[in-house]
Amino acid sequence: MSGFELESLERTLENHIPGDELAEVKRILFGNSTKKLELPECAVSAASERDFELQGHMFQCATEQLRPPRRIRVGLIQNHTVLPTDSPISAIHSRIAEIVEVASMCDVNIVCFQETWSMPFAFCTREKEPWSEFAESAEDGSTTRFCQELAKKYNMVIVSPILEREGLHGTLWNTAVVISNSGAVLGKSRKNHIPRVGDFNESTYYMEGNTGHKVFQTQFGKIAVNICFGRHHPLNWFMYSMNGAEIIFNPSATVGELRSISKMSSHLVMVKKLTMTLDTSTVQVTWPPLTGSRCPGLSRTRDGLLVVELDLNLNRQISDKWSFKMTGRYAEYAEELAKAVREDFKPNIVKE
C-alpha cells in the first residue's frame, strides 16, 4: 500500500459492493441520500476541458405552508498549486477564475475556496521563507481585489481564505475574507484555534484570531467561517450558531489520516449545532447528522467544484423537531465555565 492514494471513498464502495447492498451501506455511512443536481451541459463541458471534477447535489426539504422556499446554491472549490512555488501568484488566480466561471454557469450564489488558497499550504514545513511573502492585506491586497472583481462580475458571494498581513503591526493571521456579491469587502474572520500537532505547529506562522465569532449577513443567507482546526472545538461551532449562522464554512487543508479524524470531529460537534456545514478538506456538504444527510465528496486527488442546492428553511425545521436551543441550559453552562477558567477552580467531584 506504500504510495497508494484513495481517489474517492464513494467510488471504492461502488466498485466493490454489490448493488443490492450498496444503498444500505451508503445509508449507514452517509445517512439519507441527496439527489443528483443536473448541471448545464455548458458547465459540464467547460469543466472537462479545464480538467477539473464537477459534481452537483441537492438536499431535500419539506414544503412549508407559511414560508416560501429559501433555495440557494453553494460551491466549494479545491485546487492544486498549478505552477512551481516560485511562480507569480497570478497563476493560481487564473486557475481559480476559470473554475469560478463554471460555478457561475451553475448559478452558484456563494462560493468558498480552500484554506490559504492563494499559496502552497506550507505551514507544516517549519520554513518561514519564502512562504511569508504570500501574506497580504485582507482589505486591499491583490487577492482580495481579484475576488472583488469576480464577485461583482458573477453576482456571487466569495469566501476567500488567505494568509493576512495586518498593516499597522505587520502581524500575520490566517484569515477568511468575505466579499459581498456587490463586490464590497463585507468583513473578515480570523482562525480562532491554531494546531500544535506534529509538524502542524502553525503558531510559529500566525496568531490566534481576535475577530470572535462573526456572522455575515449576505443576500443569500447568514454565513460564518470556522477555519480548519476550529472544527475540533465544539464551542467554536456553538458560538457561530448562537450568533445566527445558517451556513458555516470550514475551509481547510488536511492530508493523510488527518482527513478521517477531521471528518469524524466535524460530524460529532455538528450534532447540536443545527446549521449546515461545508468542509473543504474532504470537499463535502453536511447538514446536521440529525437529518442524516451528507452529500458525496469530490476526488481526493483532482481539482474540483462541488455545487449543492439547499433550502435554508431546513435549519428551522430541524431546530423545531429537536429543540436543542430551547432545552439548552446556557445560563448554567456560562456560570460553570466562568468558574472553570479561574486559577482557583475546583472540579465538582464527589468522592466517597
GROMACS .gro file of C-alpha atoms in nm:
model
  352
    1MET     CA    1   0.000   0.000   0.000
    2SER     CA    2   0.304   0.230   0.002
    3GLY     CA    3   0.234   0.537  -0.207
    4PHE     CA    4  -0.132   0.440  -0.255
    5GLU     CA    5  -0.377   0.729  -0.253
    6LEU     CA    6  -0.751   0.669  -0.243
    7GLU     CA    7  -0.928   0.852  -0.522
    8SER     CA    8  -1.274   0.855  -0.364
    9LEU     CA    9  -1.448   0.664  -0.086
   10GLU     CA   10  -1.775   0.666  -0.279
   11ARG     CA   11  -1.615   0.524  -0.593
   12THR     CA   12  -1.442   0.249  -0.396
   13LEU     CA   13  -1.774   0.144  -0.244
   14GLU     CA   14  -1.943   0.148  -0.583
   15ASN     CA   15  -1.665  -0.062  -0.738
   16HIS     CA   16  -1.660  -0.333  -0.474
   17ILE     CA   17  -2.006  -0.363  -0.312
   18PRO     CA   18  -2.294  -0.534  -0.492
   19GLY     CA   19  -2.578  -0.307  -0.597
   20ASP     CA   20  -2.838  -0.456  -0.363
   21GLU     CA   21  -2.613  -0.386  -0.065
   22LEU     CA   22  -2.463  -0.056  -0.178
   23ALA     CA   23  -2.766   0.161  -0.097
   24GLU     CA   24  -2.784   0.033   0.260
   25VAL     CA   25  -2.409   0.072   0.313
   26LYS     CA   26  -2.430   0.434   0.194
   27ARG     CA   27  -2.729   0.498   0.419
   28ILE     CA   28  -2.536   0.373   0.722
   29LEU     CA   29  -2.224   0.574   0.636
   30PHE     CA   30  -2.375   0.891   0.493
   31GLY     CA   31  -2.736   0.898   0.611
   32ASN     CA   32  -3.030   0.996   0.393
   33SER     CA   33  -2.924   1.022   0.032
   34THR     CA   34  -2.911   1.352  -0.154
   35LYS     CA   35  -3.049   1.391  -0.504
   36LYS     CA   36  -2.821   1.445  -0.800
   37LEU     CA   37  -2.835   1.804  -0.923
   38GLU     CA   38  -2.849   1.829  -1.300
   39LEU     CA   39  -2.599   2.090  -1.416
   40PRO     CA   40  -2.593   2.275  -1.752
   41GLU     CA   41  -2.415   2.095  -2.033
   42CYS     CA   42  -2.202   2.405  -2.096
   43ALA     CA   43  -2.068   2.380  -1.738
   44VAL     CA   44  -2.000   2.007  -1.767
   45SER     CA   45  -1.814   2.060  -2.095
   46ALA     CA   46  -1.613   2.351  -1.957
   47ALA     CA   47  -1.509   2.152  -1.650
   48SER     CA   48  -1.395   1.865  -1.869
   49GLU     CA   49  -1.197   2.095  -2.099
   50ARG     CA   50  -1.034   2.265  -1.800
   51ASP     CA   51  -0.955   1.933  -1.634
   52PHE     CA   52  -1.142   1.955  -1.304
   53GLU     CA   53  -1.417   1.747  -1.148
   54LEU     CA   54  -1.771   1.885  -1.132
   55GLN     CA   55  -2.046   1.741  -0.914
   56GLY     CA   56  -2.393   1.863  -0.821
   57HIS     CA   57  -2.619   1.751  -0.536
   58MET     CA   58  -2.944   1.863  -0.375
   59PHE     CA   59  -3.067   1.836  -0.014
   60GLN     CA   60  -3.435   1.759   0.045
   61CYS     CA   61  -3.654   1.995   0.249
   62ALA     CA   62  -4.024   1.980   0.332
   63THR     CA   63  -4.252   2.237   0.168
   64GLU     CA   64  -4.396   2.478   0.425
   65GLN     CA   65  -4.737   2.645   0.427
   66LEU     CA   66  -4.635   2.990   0.554
   67ARG     CA   67  -4.276   3.039   0.439
   68PRO     CA   68  -4.162   3.031   0.078
   69PRO     CA   69  -3.855   2.818  -0.001
   70ARG     CA   70  -3.514   2.978   0.054
   71ARG     CA   71  -3.323   2.783  -0.208
   72ILE     CA   72  -2.966   2.881  -0.282
   73ARG     CA   73  -2.668   2.718  -0.448
   74VAL     CA   74  -2.331   2.694  -0.280
   75GLY     CA   75  -1.999   2.599  -0.439
   76LEU     CA   76  -1.682   2.455  -0.287
   77ILE     CA   77  -1.354   2.461  -0.479
   78GLN     CA   78  -1.040   2.253  -0.431
   79ASN     CA   79  -0.725   2.310  -0.633
   80HIS     CA   80  -0.362   2.216  -0.676
   81THR     CA   81  -0.078   2.464  -0.684
   82VAL     CA   82  -0.069   2.483  -1.061
   83LEU     CA   83   0.289   2.600  -1.117
   84PRO     CA   84   0.618   2.581  -0.921
   85THR     CA   85   0.607   2.771  -0.593
   86ASP     CA   86   0.833   3.048  -0.719
   87SER     CA   87   0.586   3.138  -0.995
   88PRO     CA   88   0.379   3.461  -0.978
   89ILE     CA   89   0.061   3.448  -0.770
   90SER     CA   90  -0.138   3.537  -1.083
   91ALA     CA   91  -0.106   3.173  -1.195
   92ILE     CA   92  -0.329   3.041  -0.917
   93HIS     CA   93  -0.564   3.338  -0.966
   94SER     CA   94  -0.615   3.235  -1.327
   95ARG     CA   95  -0.690   2.876  -1.230
   96ILE     CA   96  -0.950   2.981  -0.973
   97ALA     CA   97  -1.106   3.228  -1.218
   98GLU     CA   98  -1.180   2.954  -1.472
   99ILE     CA   99  -1.340   2.735  -1.203
  100VAL     CA  100  -1.548   3.024  -1.066
  101GLU     CA  101  -1.671   3.093  -1.418
  102VAL     CA  102  -1.812   2.739  -1.428
  103ALA     CA  103  -1.967   2.795  -1.083
  104SER     CA  104  -2.147   3.093  -1.235
  105MET     CA  105  -2.276   2.873  -1.518
  106CYS     CA  106  -2.423   2.651  -1.243
  107ASP     CA  107  -2.600   2.951  -1.078
  108VAL     CA  108  -2.387   2.935  -0.762
  109ASN     CA  109  -2.470   3.212  -0.514
  110ILE     CA  110  -2.190   3.162  -0.260
  111VAL     CA  111  -1.850   3.005  -0.328
  112CYS     CA  112  -1.578   2.913  -0.078
  113PHE     CA  113  -1.213   2.843  -0.159
  114GLN     CA  114  -0.977   2.620   0.041
  115GLU     CA  115  -0.763   2.743   0.331
  116THR     CA  116  -0.494   2.995   0.226
  117TRP     CA  117  -0.582   2.907  -0.132
  118SER     CA  118  -0.356   3.166  -0.294
  119MET     CA  119  -0.033   2.996  -0.177
  120PRO     CA  120   0.111   2.649  -0.115
  121PHE     CA  121  -0.002   2.520   0.225
  122ALA     CA  122   0.346   2.549   0.374
  123PHE     CA  123   0.267   2.562   0.745
  124CYS     CA  124   0.398   2.210   0.806
  125THR     CA  125   0.741   2.281   0.657
  126ARG     CA  126   0.880   2.476   0.956
  127GLU     CA  127   1.016   2.724   0.700
  128LYS     CA  128   0.929   3.093   0.708
  129GLU     CA  129   1.075   3.193   0.374
  130PRO     CA  130   0.958   3.228   0.109
  131TRP     CA  131   0.610   3.145   0.240
  132SER     CA  132   0.557   3.460   0.446
  133GLU     CA  133   0.596   3.658   0.124
  134PHE     CA  134   0.247   3.538   0.026
  135ALA     CA  135   0.087   3.730   0.317
  136GLU     CA  136  -0.117   4.029   0.202
  137SER     CA  137  -0.377   4.279   0.315
  138ALA     CA  138  -0.725   4.139   0.370
  139GLU     CA  139  -0.879   4.471   0.271
  140ASP     CA  140  -0.690   4.573  -0.043
  141GLY     CA  141  -0.435   4.301  -0.127
  142SER     CA  142  -0.411   4.168  -0.480
  143THR     CA  143  -0.607   3.851  -0.396
  144THR     CA  144  -0.893   4.045  -0.238
  145ARG     CA  145  -0.909   4.284  -0.534
  146PHE     CA  146  -0.913   3.983  -0.768
  147CYS     CA  147  -1.203   3.827  -0.574
  148GLN     CA  148  -1.394   4.156  -0.568
  149GLU     CA  149  -1.390   4.161  -0.947
  150LEU     CA  150  -1.517   3.802  -0.964
  151ALA     CA  151  -1.789   3.863  -0.704
  152LYS     CA  152  -1.928   4.166  -0.885
  153LYS     CA  153  -1.896   4.006  -1.228
  154TYR     CA  154  -2.088   3.691  -1.132
  155ASN     CA  155  -2.320   3.832  -0.858
  156MET     CA  156  -2.161   3.583  -0.618
  157VAL     CA  157  -2.058   3.598  -0.252
  158ILE     CA  158  -1.697   3.478  -0.219
  159VAL     CA  159  -1.527   3.336   0.092
  160SER     CA  160  -1.155   3.383   0.028
  161PRO     CA  161  -0.920   3.238   0.295
  162ILE     CA  162  -0.573   3.394   0.274
  163LEU     CA  163  -0.257   3.450   0.478
  164GLU     CA  164  -0.315   3.805   0.600
  165ARG     CA  165  -0.050   4.063   0.682
  166GLU     CA  166  -0.202   4.330   0.904
  167GLY     CA  167  -0.064   4.668   0.809
  168LEU     CA  168  -0.020   4.851   1.138
  169HIS     CA  169   0.199   4.597   1.320
  170GLY     CA  170   0.288   4.354   1.039
  171THR     CA  171   0.120   4.067   1.226
  172LEU     CA  172   0.030   3.757   1.024
  173TRP     CA  173  -0.312   3.592   1.054
  174ASN     CA  174  -0.493   3.301   0.891
  175THR     CA  175  -0.796   3.491   0.765
  176ALA     CA  176  -1.108   3.438   0.559
  177VAL     CA  177  -1.219   3.747   0.368
  178VAL     CA  178  -1.592   3.760   0.293
  179ILE     CA  179  -1.678   3.955  -0.021
  180SER     CA  180  -2.034   4.053  -0.099
  181ASN     CA  181  -2.194   3.985  -0.436
  182SER     CA  182  -2.182   4.364  -0.481
  183GLY     CA  183  -1.803   4.341  -0.488
  184ALA     CA  184  -1.760   4.511  -0.150
  185VAL     CA  185  -1.548   4.358   0.126
  186LEU     CA  186  -1.808   4.260   0.384
  187GLY     CA  187  -1.550   4.173   0.651
  188LYS     CA  188  -1.304   3.913   0.768
  189SER     CA  189  -1.291   3.625   1.015
  190ARG     CA  190  -0.960   3.503   1.159
  191LYS     CA  191  -0.875   3.146   1.255
  192ASN     CA  192  -0.961   3.104   1.622
  193HIS     CA  193  -0.770   2.785   1.701
  194ILE     CA  194  -0.417   2.702   1.586
  195PRO     CA  195  -0.298   2.339   1.577
  196ARG     CA  196   0.007   2.217   1.760
  197VAL     CA  197   0.003   1.864   1.623
  198GLY     CA  198   0.329   1.714   1.494
  199ASP     CA  199   0.462   1.921   1.206
  200PHE     CA  200   0.142   2.126   1.206
  201ASN     CA  201   0.268   2.371   1.470
  202GLU     CA  202   0.120   2.670   1.299
  203SER     CA  203   0.163   2.902   1.597
  204THR     CA  204   0.508   2.992   1.460
  205TYR     CA  205   0.347   3.139   1.148
  206TYR     CA  206   0.047   3.342   1.262
  207MET     CA  207  -0.151   3.450   1.568
  208GLU     CA  208  -0.473   3.310   1.712
  209GLY     CA  209  -0.767   3.502   1.573
  210ASN     CA  210  -0.914   3.803   1.753
  211THR     CA  211  -1.230   3.858   1.547
  212GLY     CA  212  -1.454   3.638   1.761
  213HIS     CA  213  -1.742   3.450   1.601
  214LYS     CA  214  -1.864   3.688   1.333
  215VAL     CA  215  -2.166   3.608   1.122
  216PHE     CA  216  -2.204   3.785   0.786
  217GLN     CA  217  -2.546   3.882   0.656
  218THR     CA  218  -2.545   3.828   0.280
  219GLN     CA  219  -2.819   3.844   0.021
  220PHE     CA  220  -2.824   3.464   0.022
  221GLY     CA  221  -2.821   3.392   0.395
  222LYS     CA  222  -2.622   3.442   0.715
  223ILE     CA  223  -2.281   3.278   0.689
  224ALA     CA  224  -1.982   3.218   0.917
  225VAL     CA  225  -1.632   3.079   0.862
  226ASN     CA  226  -1.479   2.829   1.106
  227ILE     CA  227  -1.130   2.785   0.966
  228CYS     CA  228  -0.969   2.439   0.969
  229PHE     CA  229  -0.861   2.334   1.323
  230GLY     CA  230  -1.153   2.523   1.475
  231ARG     CA  231  -1.375   2.232   1.371
  232HIS     CA  232  -1.228   2.025   1.657
  233HIS     CA  233  -1.364   2.270   1.917
  234PRO     CA  234  -1.738   2.223   1.983
  235LEU     CA  235  -1.779   2.562   2.150
  236ASN     CA  236  -1.638   2.729   1.842
  237TRP     CA  237  -1.919   2.586   1.626
  238PHE     CA  238  -2.167   2.662   1.903
  239MET     CA  239  -2.084   3.034   1.915
  240TYR     CA  240  -2.122   3.078   1.539
  241SER     CA  241  -2.459   2.910   1.566
  242MET     CA  242  -2.563   3.126   1.862
  243ASN     CA  243  -2.477   3.435   1.657
  244GLY     CA  244  -2.728   3.323   1.395
  245ALA     CA  245  -2.522   3.146   1.129
  246GLU     CA  246  -2.729   2.949   0.880
  247ILE     CA  247  -2.426   2.818   0.691
  248ILE     CA  248  -2.082   2.761   0.844
  249PHE     CA  249  -1.793   2.714   0.604
  250ASN     CA  250  -1.492   2.511   0.716
  251PRO     CA  251  -1.211   2.596   0.473
  252SER     CA  252  -0.920   2.370   0.549
  253ALA     CA  253  -0.613   2.195   0.416
  254THR     CA  254  -0.589   1.844   0.559
  255VAL     CA  255  -0.381   1.549   0.446
  256GLY     CA  256  -0.349   1.175   0.500
  257GLU     CA  257  -0.504   1.015   0.805
  258LEU     CA  258  -0.593   1.357   0.947
  259ARG     CA  259  -0.875   1.373   0.689
  260SER     CA  260  -1.059   1.091   0.865
  261ILE     CA  261  -1.009   1.248   1.207
  262SER     CA  262  -1.126   1.586   1.079
  263LYS     CA  263  -1.438   1.442   0.918
  264MET     CA  264  -1.530   1.248   1.234
  265SER     CA  265  -1.470   1.550   1.456
  266SER     CA  266  -1.685   1.774   1.236
  267HIS     CA  267  -1.973   1.526   1.242
  268LEU     CA  268  -1.959   1.487   1.620
  269VAL     CA  269  -1.972   1.856   1.701
  270MET     CA  270  -2.244   1.926   1.444
  271VAL     CA  271  -2.499   1.714   1.627
  272LYS     CA  272  -2.611   2.005   1.844
  273LYS     CA  273  -2.530   2.287   1.601
  274LEU     CA  274  -2.831   2.278   1.370
  275THR     CA  275  -2.673   2.468   1.084
  276MET     CA  276  -2.536   2.348   0.753
  277THR     CA  277  -2.161   2.290   0.727
  278LEU     CA  278  -1.937   2.295   0.421
  279ASP     CA  279  -1.595   2.135   0.453
  280THR     CA  280  -1.314   2.192   0.202
  281SER     CA  281  -1.075   1.932   0.344
  282THR     CA  282  -1.285   1.649   0.202
  283VAL     CA  283  -1.497   1.881  -0.016
  284GLN     CA  284  -1.840   1.779   0.102
  285VAL     CA  285  -2.153   1.934   0.246
  286THR     CA  286  -2.321   1.809   0.561
  287TRP     CA  287  -2.646   1.906   0.722
  288PRO     CA  288  -2.666   1.811   1.090
  289PRO     CA  289  -2.643   1.435   1.139
  290LEU     CA  290  -2.992   1.459   1.286
  291THR     CA  291  -3.118   1.492   0.929
  292GLY     CA  292  -2.891   1.207   0.827
  293SER     CA  293  -2.760   1.385   0.518
  294ARG     CA  294  -2.413   1.419   0.369
  295CYS     CA  295  -2.354   1.461   0.001
  296PRO     CA  296  -2.078   1.266  -0.175
  297GLY     CA  297  -1.736   1.430  -0.172
  298LEU     CA  298  -1.509   1.515  -0.460
  299SER     CA  299  -1.200   1.326  -0.564
  300ARG     CA  300  -0.914   1.337  -0.318
  301THR     CA  301  -0.658   1.389  -0.596
  302ARG     CA  302  -0.807   1.627  -0.857
  303ASP     CA  303  -0.909   1.988  -0.878
  304GLY     CA  304  -1.283   2.020  -0.847
  305LEU     CA  305  -1.604   2.215  -0.793
  306LEU     CA  306  -1.887   2.082  -0.579
  307VAL     CA  307  -2.224   2.253  -0.634
  308VAL     CA  308  -2.501   2.198  -0.381
  309GLU     CA  309  -2.858   2.326  -0.386
  310LEU     CA  310  -3.023   2.362  -0.049
  311ASP     CA  311  -3.323   2.521   0.121
  312LEU     CA  312  -3.227   2.716   0.433
  313ASN     CA  313  -3.574   2.650   0.576
  314LEU     CA  314  -3.441   2.308   0.675
  315ASN     CA  315  -3.240   2.466   0.958
  316ARG     CA  316  -3.553   2.575   1.144
  317GLN     CA  317  -3.737   2.255   1.062
  318ILE     CA  318  -3.467   2.052   1.235
  319SER     CA  319  -3.444   2.300   1.521
  320ASP     CA  320  -3.820   2.276   1.581
  321LYS     CA  321  -3.803   1.897   1.579
  322TRP     CA  322  -3.515   1.854   1.825
  323SER     CA  323  -3.543   2.176   2.031
  324PHE     CA  324  -3.179   2.180   2.139
  325LYS     CA  325  -3.165   2.557   2.175
  326MET     CA  326  -3.488   2.553   2.376
  327THR     CA  327  -3.361   2.281   2.609
  328GLY     CA  328  -3.001   2.406   2.640
  329ARG     CA  329  -2.904   2.525   2.991
  330TYR     CA  330  -2.690   2.812   2.869
  331ALA     CA  331  -2.700   3.025   3.184
  332GLU     CA  332  -2.585   2.725   3.386
  333TYR     CA  333  -2.308   2.646   3.137
  334ALA     CA  334  -2.192   3.009   3.141
  335GLU     CA  335  -2.174   3.015   3.519
  336GLU     CA  336  -1.974   2.693   3.537
  337LEU     CA  337  -1.740   2.792   3.255
  338ALA     CA  338  -1.673   3.125   3.427
  339LYS     CA  339  -1.558   2.928   3.731
  340ALA     CA  340  -1.360   2.676   3.525
  341VAL     CA  341  -1.129   2.938   3.371
  342ARG     CA  342  -1.025   3.075   3.712
  343GLU     CA  343  -0.692   2.968   3.862
  344ASP     CA  344  -0.864   2.870   4.189
  345PHE     CA  345  -1.116   2.643   4.010
  346LYS     CA  346  -1.204   2.321   4.194
  347PRO     CA  347  -1.374   2.047   3.987
  348ASN     CA  348  -1.711   1.932   4.122
  349ILE     CA  349  -1.610   1.573   4.200
  350VAL     CA  350  -1.797   1.369   4.459
  351LYS     CA  351  -1.580   1.123   4.648
  352GLU     CA  352  -1.659   0.852   4.897
   0.00000   0.00000   0.00000
